[in-house]
Amino acid sequence: MLRTLLILLQVTQHYLLMQPLQDAVRNGRFEQLAAISRPRVLLSLEEPLEVRGAMSREQFVAEFSARFAALEAEAIEWSSLQAEENIAVQSLNLILKRRFSGERVYYKLILFMSSEMPPPGREKEWQLYYVRGLRI
């Protein structure tokens, strides 16, 4: 229990993959997600980002970028973080706006990450392995 609390304290300072994900969503540029994704990524995203299946990280970035192109993020809010030693789940609430109609879509991305034990003296590198998207 104490070990989990210490991990959470360390992790919440960085909120894991907060900066690259937040930047990608704000800018609509997802190329940097390849560097923080496992070689194979599982996706289960509801409309408007609708895509399902297992794909390479490059294919994941291409598919996610293509679907996000018709949207822009109006608001981003990190809503939760659960971390164990090598597994973490965090969620991101988004208010998306369709570029052409102006319609707002409330969406939740749930990001599942894992990390291998780093060599002594190095910080853990968290990588996405499953992304779940829900329209709320």
C-alpha positions as a printed NumPy array, in Angstrom:
array([[  0.   ,   0.   ,   0.   ],
       [  2.76 ,   2.436,   0.941],
       [  4.632,   1.582,  -2.248],
       [  1.511,   2.349,  -4.314],
       [  1.106,   5.707,  -2.545],
       [  4.733,   6.592,  -3.22 ],
       [  4.304,   5.673,  -6.884],
       [  1.162,   7.82 ,  -7.07 ],
       [  2.955,  10.788,  -5.536],
       [  5.78 ,  10.45 ,  -8.027],
       [  3.434,   9.908, -10.967],
       [  1.015,  12.74 , -10.208],
       [  3.835,  15.258, -10.472],
       [  4.139,  14.347, -14.144],
       [  0.602,  12.997, -14.648],
       [  2.269,  10.356, -16.8  ],
       [  1.757,  11.244, -20.453],
       [ -0.059,  14.503, -19.759],
       [  2.077,  16.928, -21.732],
       [  2.438,  15.054, -25.046],
       [ -1.233,  14.032, -25.057],
       [ -2.498,  17.446, -24.088],
       [ -0.327,  19.142, -26.711],
       [ -1.467,  16.675, -29.378],
       [ -5.155,  17.204, -28.629],
       [ -4.84 ,  20.991, -28.438],
       [ -2.857,  21.259, -31.681],
       [ -4.56 ,  18.442, -33.568],
       [ -1.119,  16.973, -34.317],
       [ -0.661,  13.414, -33.156],
       [  2.719,  12.408, -34.6  ],
       [  4.324,  12.591, -31.159],
       [  1.978,   9.849, -29.925],
       [  4.062,   7.291, -31.824],
       [  6.942,   7.876, -29.4  ],
       [  4.745,   7.205, -26.348],
       [  2.891,   4.177, -27.725],
       [  3.698,   0.484, -27.663],
       [  4.455,  -1.094, -31.055],
       [  0.843,  -2.42 , -31.133],
       [ -2.039,  -0.327, -29.814],
       [ -5.602,  -1.503, -29.167],
       [ -8.372,   0.986, -29.914],
       [-12.039,   1.063, -29.052],
       [-13.287,   4.547, -29.839],
       [-16.91 ,   5.582, -30.18 ],
       [-18.182,   8.207, -32.606],
       [-16.935,  10.817, -33.624],
       [-13.468,   9.188, -33.494],
       [-14.927,   5.797, -34.273],
       [-12.215,   3.204, -34.827],
       [-11.712,  -0.268, -33.373],
       [ -9.018,  -2.876, -33.509],
       [ -5.334,  -3.547, -33.01 ],
       [ -2.872,  -1.636, -35.124],
       [  0.717,  -0.532, -35.283],
       [  1.559,   2.711, -33.513],
       [  2.084,   4.418, -36.886],
       [ -1.315,   3.245, -38.105],
       [ -2.863,   4.359, -34.777],
       [ -1.439,   7.869, -35.218],
       [ -2.65 ,   8.042, -38.835],
       [ -6.164,   6.801, -37.987],
       [ -6.524,   9.032, -34.935],
       [ -5.248,  12.075, -36.871],
       [ -7.639,  11.46 , -39.766],
       [-10.647,  11.19 , -37.474],
       [ -9.67 ,  14.152, -35.307],
       [ -9.165,  16.423, -38.344],
       [-12.864,  17.393, -38.384],
       [-12.759,  18.311, -34.67 ],
       [-11.091,  20.782, -32.367],
       [-10.719,  20.62 , -28.602],
       [-12.543,  23.376, -26.744],
       [-11.751,  22.083, -23.266],
       [ -9.441,  19.459, -21.788],
       [ -9.655,  18.151, -18.245],
       [ -7.674,  15.322, -16.695],
       [-10.166,  13.525, -14.503],
       [ -8.522,  10.506, -12.925],
       [ -5.355,   8.548, -12.491],
       [ -4.853,   5.083, -11.087],
       [ -1.361,   3.671, -11.026],
       [  0.191,   0.479,  -9.849],
       [  3.81 ,  -0.456, -10.186],
       [  3.854,  -1.044, -13.966],
       [  0.252,  -0.402, -15.062],
       [ -1.661,   2.884, -15.098],
       [ -5.029,   4.148, -16.263],
       [ -5.875,   7.792, -16.637],
       [ -8.824,   9.53 , -18.19 ],
       [ -9.185,  12.733, -20.074],
       [-12.497,  14.569, -20.491],
       [-12.831,  16.578, -23.673],
       [-15.295,  19.012, -25.102],
       [-14.838,  18.65 , -28.83 ],
       [-16.333,  20.92 , -31.45 ],
       [-17.072,  19.8  , -34.973],
       [-15.299,  22.257, -37.265],
       [-18.098,  22.553, -39.84 ],
       [-21.311,  22.382, -37.824],
       [-20.051,  23.819, -34.529],
       [-21.766,  20.983, -32.663],
       [-20.193,  20.144, -29.301],
       [-19.347,  16.577, -28.392],
       [-18.54 ,  15.562, -24.814],
       [-15.998,  12.782, -24.89 ],
       [-13.89 ,  10.76 , -22.477],
       [-10.591,   9.16 , -23.439],
       [ -9.441,   6.386, -21.141],
       [ -5.746,   5.684, -21.571],
       [ -4.21 ,   2.403, -20.479],
       [ -0.444,   2.482, -20.083],
       [  2.332,   0.181, -19.026],
       [  5.969,   0.58 , -18.145],
       [  8.833,  -1.835, -17.978],
       [ 11.17 ,  -1.668, -15.01 ],
       [ 13.873,   0.847, -15.951],
       [ 17.566,   0.366, -15.24 ],
       [ 18.689,   1.879, -11.93 ],
       [ 18.862,   5.653, -12.033],
       [ 16.414,   6.037, -14.95 ],
       [ 12.816,   7.182, -14.749],
       [  9.986,   4.936, -15.931],
       [  8.792,   5.429, -19.475],
       [  5.045,   4.971, -19.736],
       [  3.575,   3.841, -23.057],
       [  0.02 ,   3.582, -24.342],
       [ -1.219,   0.117, -25.154],
       [ -5.031,   0.595, -25.169],
       [ -7.181,   3.666, -25.8  ],
       [-10.91 ,   3.659, -25.068],
       [-13.088,   6.555, -26.164],
       [-16.637,   7.162, -24.936],
       [-19.123,   9.778, -25.963],
       [-20.71 ,  11.136, -22.793]])
